[in-house]
XYZ file of C-alpha atoms in Angstrom:
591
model
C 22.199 42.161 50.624
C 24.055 40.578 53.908
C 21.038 38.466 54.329
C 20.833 37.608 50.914
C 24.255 36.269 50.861
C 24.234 34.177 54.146
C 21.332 32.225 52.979
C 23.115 31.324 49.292
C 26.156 30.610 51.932
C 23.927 28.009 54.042
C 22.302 27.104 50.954
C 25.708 26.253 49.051
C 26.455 24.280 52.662
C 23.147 22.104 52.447
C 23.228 21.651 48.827
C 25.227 18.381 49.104
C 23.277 16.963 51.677
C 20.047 17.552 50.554
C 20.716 16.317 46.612
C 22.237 13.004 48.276
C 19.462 12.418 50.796
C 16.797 13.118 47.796
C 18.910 10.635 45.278
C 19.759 7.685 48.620
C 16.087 7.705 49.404
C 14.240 7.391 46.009
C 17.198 5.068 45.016
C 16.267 2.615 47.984
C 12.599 2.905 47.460
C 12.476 2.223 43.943
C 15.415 0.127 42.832
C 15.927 -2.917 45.274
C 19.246 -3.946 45.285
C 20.793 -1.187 43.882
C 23.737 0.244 46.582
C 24.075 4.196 47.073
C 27.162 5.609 48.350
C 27.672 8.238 50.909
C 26.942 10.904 48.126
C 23.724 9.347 47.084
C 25.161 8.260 44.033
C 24.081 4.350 42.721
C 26.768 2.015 41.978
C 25.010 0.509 39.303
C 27.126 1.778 36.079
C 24.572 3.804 34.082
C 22.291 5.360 37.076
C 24.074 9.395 36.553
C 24.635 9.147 32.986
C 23.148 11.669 30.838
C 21.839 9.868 27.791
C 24.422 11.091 24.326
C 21.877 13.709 22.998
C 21.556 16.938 21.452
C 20.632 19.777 23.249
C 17.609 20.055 21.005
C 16.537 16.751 21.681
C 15.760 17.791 25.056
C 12.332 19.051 26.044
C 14.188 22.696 27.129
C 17.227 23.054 25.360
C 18.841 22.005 28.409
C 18.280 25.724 29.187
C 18.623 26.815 32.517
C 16.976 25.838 35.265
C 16.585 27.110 39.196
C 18.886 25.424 41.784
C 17.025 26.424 44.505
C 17.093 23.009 46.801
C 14.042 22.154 49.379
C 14.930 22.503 52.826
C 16.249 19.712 54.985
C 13.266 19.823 57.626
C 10.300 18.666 57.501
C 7.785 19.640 54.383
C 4.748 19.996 56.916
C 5.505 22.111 59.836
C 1.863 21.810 61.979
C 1.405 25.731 62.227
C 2.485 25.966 65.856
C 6.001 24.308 65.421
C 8.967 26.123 64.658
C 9.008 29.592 64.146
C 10.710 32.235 62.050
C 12.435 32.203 59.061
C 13.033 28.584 59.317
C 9.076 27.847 60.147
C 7.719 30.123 57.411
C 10.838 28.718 54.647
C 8.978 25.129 55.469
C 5.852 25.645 54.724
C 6.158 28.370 51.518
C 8.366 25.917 50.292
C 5.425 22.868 50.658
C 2.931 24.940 49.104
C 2.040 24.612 45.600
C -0.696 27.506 44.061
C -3.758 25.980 43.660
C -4.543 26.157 39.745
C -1.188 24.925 39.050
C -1.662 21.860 41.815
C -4.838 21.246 39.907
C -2.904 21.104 36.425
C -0.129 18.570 37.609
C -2.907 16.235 39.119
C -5.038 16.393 36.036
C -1.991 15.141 34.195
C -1.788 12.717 36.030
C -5.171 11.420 36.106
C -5.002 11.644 32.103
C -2.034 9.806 32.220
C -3.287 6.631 34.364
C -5.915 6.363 31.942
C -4.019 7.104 28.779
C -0.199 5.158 29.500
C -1.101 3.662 32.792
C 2.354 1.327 32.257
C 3.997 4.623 32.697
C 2.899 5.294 36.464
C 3.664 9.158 36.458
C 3.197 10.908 40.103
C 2.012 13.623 39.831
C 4.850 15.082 42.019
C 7.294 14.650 39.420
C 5.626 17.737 37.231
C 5.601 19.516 40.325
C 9.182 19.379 40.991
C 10.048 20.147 37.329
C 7.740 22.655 37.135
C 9.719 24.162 40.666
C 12.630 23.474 38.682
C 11.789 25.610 35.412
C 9.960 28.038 36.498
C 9.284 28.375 40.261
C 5.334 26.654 39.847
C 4.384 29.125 36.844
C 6.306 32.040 38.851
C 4.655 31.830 42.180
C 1.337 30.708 40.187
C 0.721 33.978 38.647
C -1.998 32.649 36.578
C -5.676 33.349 35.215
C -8.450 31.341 36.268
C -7.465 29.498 32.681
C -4.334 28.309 34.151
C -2.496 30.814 31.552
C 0.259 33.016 32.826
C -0.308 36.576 33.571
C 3.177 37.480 31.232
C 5.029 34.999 29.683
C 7.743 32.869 30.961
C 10.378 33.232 28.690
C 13.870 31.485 29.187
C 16.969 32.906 27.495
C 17.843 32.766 23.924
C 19.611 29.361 22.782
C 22.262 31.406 21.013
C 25.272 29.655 21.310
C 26.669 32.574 23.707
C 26.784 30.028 27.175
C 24.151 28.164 25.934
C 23.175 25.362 23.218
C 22.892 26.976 19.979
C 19.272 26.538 18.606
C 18.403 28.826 15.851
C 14.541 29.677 15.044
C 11.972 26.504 14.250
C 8.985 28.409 14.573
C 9.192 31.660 13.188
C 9.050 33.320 16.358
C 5.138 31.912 16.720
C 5.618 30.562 20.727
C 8.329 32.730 21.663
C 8.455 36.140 19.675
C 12.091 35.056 18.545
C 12.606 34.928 14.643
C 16.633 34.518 14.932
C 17.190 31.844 18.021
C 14.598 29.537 20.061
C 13.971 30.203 24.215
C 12.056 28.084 26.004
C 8.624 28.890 26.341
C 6.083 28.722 29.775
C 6.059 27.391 32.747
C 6.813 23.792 31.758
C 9.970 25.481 29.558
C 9.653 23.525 26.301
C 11.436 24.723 23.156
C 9.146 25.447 20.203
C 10.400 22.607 18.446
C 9.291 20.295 20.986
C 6.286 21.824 22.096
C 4.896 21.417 17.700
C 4.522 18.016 18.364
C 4.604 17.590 22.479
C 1.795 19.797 23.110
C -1.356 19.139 24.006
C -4.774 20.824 25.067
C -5.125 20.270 28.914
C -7.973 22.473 29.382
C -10.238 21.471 26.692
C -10.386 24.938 25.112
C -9.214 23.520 21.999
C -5.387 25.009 21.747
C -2.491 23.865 22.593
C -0.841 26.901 24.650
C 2.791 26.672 25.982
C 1.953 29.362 28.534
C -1.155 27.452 29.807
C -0.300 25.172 33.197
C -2.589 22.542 32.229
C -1.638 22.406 28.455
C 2.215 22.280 29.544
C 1.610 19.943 32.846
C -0.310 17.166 30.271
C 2.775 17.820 27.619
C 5.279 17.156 29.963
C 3.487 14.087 31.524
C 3.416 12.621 28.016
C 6.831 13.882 27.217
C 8.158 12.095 29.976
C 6.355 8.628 29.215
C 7.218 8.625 25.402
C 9.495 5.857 25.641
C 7.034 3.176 27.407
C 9.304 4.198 30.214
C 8.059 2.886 33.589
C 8.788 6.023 35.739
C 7.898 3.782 39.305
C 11.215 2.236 38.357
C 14.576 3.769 38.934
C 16.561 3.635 35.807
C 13.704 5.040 34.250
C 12.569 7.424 36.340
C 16.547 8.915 35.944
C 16.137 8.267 32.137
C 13.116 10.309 31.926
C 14.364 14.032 33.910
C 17.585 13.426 31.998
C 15.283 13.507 28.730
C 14.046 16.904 30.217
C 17.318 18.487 30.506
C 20.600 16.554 29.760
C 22.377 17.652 33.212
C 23.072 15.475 36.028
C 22.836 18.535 38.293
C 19.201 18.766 36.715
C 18.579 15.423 37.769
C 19.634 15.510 41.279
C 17.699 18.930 41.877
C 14.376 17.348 40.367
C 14.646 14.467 43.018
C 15.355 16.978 45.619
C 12.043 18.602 45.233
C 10.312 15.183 43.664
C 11.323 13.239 47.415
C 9.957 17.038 49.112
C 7.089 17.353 47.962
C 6.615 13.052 48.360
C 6.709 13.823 51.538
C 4.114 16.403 51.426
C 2.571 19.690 50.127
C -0.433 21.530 50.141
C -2.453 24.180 48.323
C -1.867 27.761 48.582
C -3.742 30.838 46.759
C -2.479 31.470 43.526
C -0.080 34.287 42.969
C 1.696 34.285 46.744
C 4.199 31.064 45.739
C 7.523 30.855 47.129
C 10.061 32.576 43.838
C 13.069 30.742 43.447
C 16.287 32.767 43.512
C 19.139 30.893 42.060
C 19.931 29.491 38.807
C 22.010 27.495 37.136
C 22.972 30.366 34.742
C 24.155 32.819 37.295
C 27.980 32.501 36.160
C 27.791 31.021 32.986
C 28.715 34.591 31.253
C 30.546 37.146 34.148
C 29.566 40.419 33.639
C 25.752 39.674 32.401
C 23.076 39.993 35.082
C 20.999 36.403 34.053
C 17.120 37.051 33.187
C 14.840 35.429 35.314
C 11.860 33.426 32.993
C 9.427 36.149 32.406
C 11.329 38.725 31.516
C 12.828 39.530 28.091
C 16.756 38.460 27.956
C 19.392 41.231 27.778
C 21.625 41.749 25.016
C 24.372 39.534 24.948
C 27.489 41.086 24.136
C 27.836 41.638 20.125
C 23.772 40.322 19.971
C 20.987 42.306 19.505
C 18.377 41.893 22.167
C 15.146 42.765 19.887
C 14.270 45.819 21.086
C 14.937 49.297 19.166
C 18.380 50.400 19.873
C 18.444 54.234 21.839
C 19.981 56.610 19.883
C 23.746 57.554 20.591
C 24.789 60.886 22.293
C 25.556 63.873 19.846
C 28.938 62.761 17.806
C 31.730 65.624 18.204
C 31.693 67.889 14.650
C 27.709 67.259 13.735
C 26.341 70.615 15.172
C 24.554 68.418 18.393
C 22.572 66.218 16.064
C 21.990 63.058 16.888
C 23.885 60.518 14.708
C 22.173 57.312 13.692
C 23.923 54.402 15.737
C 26.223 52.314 14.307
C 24.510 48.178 14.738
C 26.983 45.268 15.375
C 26.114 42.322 13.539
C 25.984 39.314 15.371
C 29.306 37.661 15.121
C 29.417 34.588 12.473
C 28.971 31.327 13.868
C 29.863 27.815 11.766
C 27.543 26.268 10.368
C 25.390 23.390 12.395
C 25.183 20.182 10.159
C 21.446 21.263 10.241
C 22.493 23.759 7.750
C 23.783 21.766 5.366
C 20.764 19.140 4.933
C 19.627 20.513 1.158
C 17.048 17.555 0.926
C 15.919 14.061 2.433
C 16.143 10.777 1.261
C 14.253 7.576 1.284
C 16.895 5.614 3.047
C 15.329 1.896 2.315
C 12.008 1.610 3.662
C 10.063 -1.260 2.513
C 6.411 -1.603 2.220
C 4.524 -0.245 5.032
C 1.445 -2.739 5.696
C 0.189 -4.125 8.860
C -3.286 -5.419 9.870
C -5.306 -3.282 12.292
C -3.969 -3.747 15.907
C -0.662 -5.164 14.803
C 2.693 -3.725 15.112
C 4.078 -2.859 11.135
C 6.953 -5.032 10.623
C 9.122 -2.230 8.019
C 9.909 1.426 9.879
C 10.288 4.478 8.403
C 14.221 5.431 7.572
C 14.967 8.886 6.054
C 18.483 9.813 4.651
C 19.652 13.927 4.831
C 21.769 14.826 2.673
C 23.602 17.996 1.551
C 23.239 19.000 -2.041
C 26.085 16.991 -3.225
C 24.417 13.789 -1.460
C 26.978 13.492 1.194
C 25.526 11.878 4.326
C 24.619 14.613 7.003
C 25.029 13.076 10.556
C 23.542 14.897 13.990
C 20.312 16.193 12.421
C 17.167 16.062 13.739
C 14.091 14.025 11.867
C 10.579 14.687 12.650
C 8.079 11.905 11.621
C 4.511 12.451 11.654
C 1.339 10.482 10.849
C -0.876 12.372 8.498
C -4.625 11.315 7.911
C -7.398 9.797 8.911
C -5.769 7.289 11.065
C -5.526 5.890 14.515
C -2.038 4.318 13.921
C 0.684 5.673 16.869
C 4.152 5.303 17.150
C 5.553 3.084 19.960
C 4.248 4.661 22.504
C 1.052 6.046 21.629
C 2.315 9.078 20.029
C 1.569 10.624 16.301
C 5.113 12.266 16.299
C 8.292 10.777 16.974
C 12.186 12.887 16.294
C 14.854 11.432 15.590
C 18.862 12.256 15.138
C 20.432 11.162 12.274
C 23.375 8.645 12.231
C 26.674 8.488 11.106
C 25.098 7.442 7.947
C 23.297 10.392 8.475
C 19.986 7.746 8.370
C 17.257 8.273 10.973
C 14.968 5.289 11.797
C 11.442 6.090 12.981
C 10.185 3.800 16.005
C 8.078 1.250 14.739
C 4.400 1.670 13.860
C 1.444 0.683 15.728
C -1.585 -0.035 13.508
C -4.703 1.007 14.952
C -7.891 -0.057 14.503
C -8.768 1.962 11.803
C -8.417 0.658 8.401
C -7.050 2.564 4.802
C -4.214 4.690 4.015
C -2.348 7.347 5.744
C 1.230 9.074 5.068
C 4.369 9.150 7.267
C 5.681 12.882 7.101
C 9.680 12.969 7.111
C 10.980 16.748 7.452
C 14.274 18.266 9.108
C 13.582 20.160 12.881
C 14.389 23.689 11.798
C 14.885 23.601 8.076
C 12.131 24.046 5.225
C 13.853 21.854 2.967
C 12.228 19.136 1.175
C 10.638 15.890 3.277
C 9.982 12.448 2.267
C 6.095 11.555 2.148
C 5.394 7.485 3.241
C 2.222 5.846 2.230
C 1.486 3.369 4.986
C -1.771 0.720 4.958
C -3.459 -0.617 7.493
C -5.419 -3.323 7.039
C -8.820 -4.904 8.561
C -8.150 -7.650 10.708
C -8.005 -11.469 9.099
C -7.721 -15.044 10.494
C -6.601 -18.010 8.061
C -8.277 -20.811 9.790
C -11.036 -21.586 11.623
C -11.920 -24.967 13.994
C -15.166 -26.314 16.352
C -14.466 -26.037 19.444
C -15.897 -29.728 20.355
C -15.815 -32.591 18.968
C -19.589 -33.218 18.184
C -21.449 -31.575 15.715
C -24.582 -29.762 16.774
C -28.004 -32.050 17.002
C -32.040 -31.452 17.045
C -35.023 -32.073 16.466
C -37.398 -30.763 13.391
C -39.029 -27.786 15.115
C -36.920 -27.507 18.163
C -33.905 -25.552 18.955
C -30.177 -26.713 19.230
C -29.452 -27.034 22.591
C -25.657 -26.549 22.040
C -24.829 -23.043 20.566
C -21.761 -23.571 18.046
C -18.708 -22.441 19.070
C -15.377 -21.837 16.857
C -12.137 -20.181 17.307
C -10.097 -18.254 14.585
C -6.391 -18.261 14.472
C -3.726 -16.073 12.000
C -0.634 -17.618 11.427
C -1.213 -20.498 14.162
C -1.612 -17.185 16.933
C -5.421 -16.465 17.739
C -7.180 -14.167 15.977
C -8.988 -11.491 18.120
C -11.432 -9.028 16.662
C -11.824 -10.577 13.390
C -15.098 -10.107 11.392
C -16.890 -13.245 10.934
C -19.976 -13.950 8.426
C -22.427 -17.007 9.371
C -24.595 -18.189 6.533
C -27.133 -20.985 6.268
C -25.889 -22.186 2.859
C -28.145 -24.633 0.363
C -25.351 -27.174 -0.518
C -21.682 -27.730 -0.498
C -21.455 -25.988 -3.719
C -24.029 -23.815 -3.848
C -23.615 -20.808 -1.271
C -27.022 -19.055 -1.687
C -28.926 -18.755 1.300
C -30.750 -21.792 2.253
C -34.921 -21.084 2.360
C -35.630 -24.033 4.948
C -33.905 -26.126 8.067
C -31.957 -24.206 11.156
C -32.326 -20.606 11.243
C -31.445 -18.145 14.021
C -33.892 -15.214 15.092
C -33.539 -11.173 14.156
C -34.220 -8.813 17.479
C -38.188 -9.169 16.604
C -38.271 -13.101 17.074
C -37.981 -13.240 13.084
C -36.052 -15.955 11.239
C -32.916 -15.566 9.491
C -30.556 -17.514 7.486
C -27.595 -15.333 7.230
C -25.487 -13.374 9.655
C -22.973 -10.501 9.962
C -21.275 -7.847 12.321
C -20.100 -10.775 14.419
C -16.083 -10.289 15.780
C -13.749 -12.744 18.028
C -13.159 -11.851 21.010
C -9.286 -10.845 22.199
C -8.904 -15.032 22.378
C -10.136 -15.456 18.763
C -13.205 -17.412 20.011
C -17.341 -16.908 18.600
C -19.884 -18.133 20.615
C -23.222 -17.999 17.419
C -26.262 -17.241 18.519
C -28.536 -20.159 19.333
C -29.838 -21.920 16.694
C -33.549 -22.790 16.019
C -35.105 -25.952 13.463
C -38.299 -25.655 11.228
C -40.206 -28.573 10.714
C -38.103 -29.789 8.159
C -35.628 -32.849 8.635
C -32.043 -33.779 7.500
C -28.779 -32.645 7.102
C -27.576 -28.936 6.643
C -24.309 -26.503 6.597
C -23.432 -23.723 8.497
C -20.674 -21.779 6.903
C -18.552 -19.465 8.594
C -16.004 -16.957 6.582
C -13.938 -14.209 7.836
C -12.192 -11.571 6.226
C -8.512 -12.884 5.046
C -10.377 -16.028 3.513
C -10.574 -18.811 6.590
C -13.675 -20.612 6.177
C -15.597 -23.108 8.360
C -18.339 -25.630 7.003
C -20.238 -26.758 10.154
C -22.923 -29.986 9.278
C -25.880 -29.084 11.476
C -28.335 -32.647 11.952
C -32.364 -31.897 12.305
C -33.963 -35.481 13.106
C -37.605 -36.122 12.761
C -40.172 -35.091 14.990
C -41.227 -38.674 17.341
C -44.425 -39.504 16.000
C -47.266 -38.874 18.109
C -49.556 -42.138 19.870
C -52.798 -42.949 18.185
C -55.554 -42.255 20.225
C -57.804 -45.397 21.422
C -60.701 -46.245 19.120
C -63.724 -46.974 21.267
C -65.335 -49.050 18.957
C -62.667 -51.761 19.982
C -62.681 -51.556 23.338
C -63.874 -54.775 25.547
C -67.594 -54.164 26.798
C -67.931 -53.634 30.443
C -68.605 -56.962 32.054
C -71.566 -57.734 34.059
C -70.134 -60.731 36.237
C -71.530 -60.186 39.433
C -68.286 -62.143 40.489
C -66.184 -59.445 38.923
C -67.565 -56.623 40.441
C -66.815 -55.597 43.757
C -69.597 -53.689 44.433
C -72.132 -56.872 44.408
C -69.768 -58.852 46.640
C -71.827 -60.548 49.218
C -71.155 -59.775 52.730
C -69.147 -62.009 54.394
């Protein structure tokens, strides 16, 4: 116990030191220009404020985290230097358990691929994941990445914490009256139905998997097209996590630590963190440590079957059923009160395929009377067959109502997937009645087309032009990439059948053809055709072009005659050989 409290003594001594030397250094390495006091704190107005939202718009709940900071030396001892406590503290400290090292770089590498604007390190997971839940407890995992028991983090009950009543029926975290976060990423069950993802490929989407809650939190934390090699970003992003400035500065703590180093140690012998942020919100209650179910709060049942209660004086030594506190009343969240959702406005949702839709989604909540209900939580989500995302490549976006008590959805990126597909509007937490959108995407269309040149292709009857025709389609005077483009050998100005004679081009076996389709612009809005051959027949012919949107291009292809060939002598004219000695120089005399 003496030992115990000396080191959270020199821990509570170092804490300072350490935050500000984690905040001054990433401050000066990613945010030229910005100044940094002796505390480590930026002078630049918004760099430590927590961004104004709920706690259930965080990723946790802002529930509660370890403090545990790194330690000021060195995060790779070589294994002769140092020794001791101080030695051994280094490098348990460095060392992250192999599976869940694996998870955070996988995330990563997903992440480069998928949002490579965002530039996640994959050092940032690891120092939330130190933060939330001590690297999946020390890595106690299964060869899966799962964890061996689940990481559980206290109920959201309003008693010292954010008051988050059940949103999943107690499906993630075994809670059907209040949410706790769930695994060793710590997301709330409301965030992890449309954060998570399937890191593993095993086809779930598992809280309590490493890899499932690494790739979650990676995308998570680039939502926002943040650019997390930046700053103010960066800052945005953890505060996303967990709305606490102390959050923030012990996440770039361990983010500038393990910068500086780490390596990979067995699964299962991680360092456990000891303190957290919890450990006087409520004197008198021993905090549970994630993985472990909560205790009763006072006046709250803790889910378990209540013991009975000694023998009651007068009943003969029988046990007397116990008497059950209910949970005290608590008022009303303005989540209570939505009765129903409104269409708030939204226009007609249309937008050609890879083109950003120019209405967004608004939703009204209301209580039964149709009063406004402000400080409620929207959930949009595409439904169908669709490739459309919201800003930011995601298929669900959550949003808080206004004043009005309107929520606006981010704005819709058509894919490139064409038809119909429904926006889902529904309150976080409520089964009340949503709002369906029907959105459209449409294929992609150009409304002119021009030569690029200024001569019209030329040949020869049974040759092949030696230009190939060129032409560029634009949409609204802005070029017109990916557009479908039909080429057709047409018999006249007026009559569009297929023309049986003149320039043709050639099928993959060498075979003529007169008409062709599949072709697309490229990202410019430029078609090269394929080259062009002539049959023995002369004069003038179209080429017409036509594209989907109704831009069409007549292109006057010339076929000259064939140069006629020479005549071959007739020997019956020819002069007869002449037999003039004098002419010949074979019967020249001798000199």
């Amino acid at each position: 116990m003496a030992a115990h409290i000396g080191r959270r003594l020199r821990k509570g001594a170092a804490t300072t030191a350490v935050a500000a030397a984690a905040v001054a250094a990433l401050s000066a390495s990613q945010a030229p220009g910005a100044t940094v006091d002796d505390q480590g704190r930026q002078s630049t107005g918004d760099a430590t404020s927590a961004p104004d939202t709920a706690a259930d718009d965080s990723a946790t709940g802002n529930s509660p985290y370890y403090t545990d900071l790194p330690p000021l030396n060195s995060p790779n001892p070589s294994p002769s230097a140092g020794s001791g406590d101080a030695g051994d503290q280094r490098a348990g400290e460095a060392g992250i358990p192999a599976t869940v090292l694996d998870a955070y770089k996988q995330a990563e590498a997903t992440l480069r691929e998928k949002k490579p604007g965002c530039n996640l390190p994959w050092q940032l997971l690891a120092a939330i994941g130190k933060v939330e839940s001590g690297q999946a407890r020390g890595g106690r995992v299964t060869a899966d990445g799962t964890t061996v028991t689940p990481i559980l983090g206290p109920q959201l009950d309003g008693n010292g914490f954010a008051l988050i009543r059940d949103t999943d029926n107690g499906a993630y975290d075994g809670n059907r009256m209040y949410d706790q976060a769930v695994g060793p990423m710590q997301f709330i069950p409301s965030t992890w139905d449309w954060a998570g993802r399937d890191g593993n490929g095993d086809g779930r989407k598992d809280p309590n998997n490493i890899y499932d809650a690494a790739l979650a939190a990676g995308h998570y934390l680039c939502r926002f097209d943040w650019d997390l090699s930046q700053q103010g970003d960066l800052r945005k992003a953890i505060l996303s996590y967990n709305n606490s400035t102390d959050y923030l500065n012990t996440v770039l703590s361990w983010l500038e630590f393990y910068r500086r180093g780490t390596h990979e140690i067995p699964d299962g012998t991680g360092a456990l963190p000891v303190d957290r942020s919890d450990d006087t919100a409520r004197p008198g209650v021993t905090p549970s440590a994630p993985g472990t179910t909560p205790p009763a709060r006072p006046g709250k049942p803790s889910g378990s079957r209540p013991s009975p209660s000694p023998a009651a004086p007068g009943n003969g030594g029988s046990p007397s059923t116990p008497s059950v506190t209910p949970p005290p009343a608590t008022p009303p969240t303005p989540t209570d009160t939505v009765h129903h959702l409104e269409d708030a406005g939204t226009g007609t949702l249309t937008a050609m395929a890879g083109h950003t839709f120019a209405e967004r989604v608004s939703t009204r909540a209301e209580t039964e009377a149709g009063k406004a209900v402000a400080k409620v939580r929207i959930r949009f989500t595409l439904v169908g067959d669709t490739d459309t995302t919201f800003t930011g490549g995601e298929t669900v976006a959550t949003v808080t109502t206004d004043a009005s008590g309107v929520a606006v959805a981010p704005a819709l990126q058509a894919g490139e997937r064409t038809g119909a597909f429904a926006v889902q509007a529904a309150v976080v937490g409520r089964s009340v009645k949503g709002v369906p959108y029907r959105a459209t995407v449409t294929a992609r269309a150009a409304d002119a087309l021009a030569l690029a040149g200024e001569k019209e292709p030329t040949c020869v009857a049974g040759g092949e032009f030696a230009e190939p025709v060129q032409v560029k389609a634009t949409y609204r005077g802005e070029a017109a990439g990916k557009v479908a483009v039909t080429a057709t050998l047409v018999t006249s100005a007026d009559d569009p059948a297929e023309n049986d004679k003149g320039p043709y081009f050639k099928d993959a076996d060498g075979k003529a053809v007169r008409s062709l389709t599949g072709l697309k612009t490229d990202a410019d809005g430029q078609l090269t055709l394929p080259k062009l051959y002539a049959d023995d027949t002369a004069g003038t012919f179209l080429l017409r072009l036509t594209t989907t949107g109704g831009a069409t291009l007549d292109v006057k292809l010339t076929v000259e005659p064939a140069a006629a060939p020479s005549p071959e002598p007739d020997p019956s004219t020819d002069p007869a050989p002449s037999t003039d000695p004098s002419t010949d120089p074979s019967e020249t005399p001798a000199a």
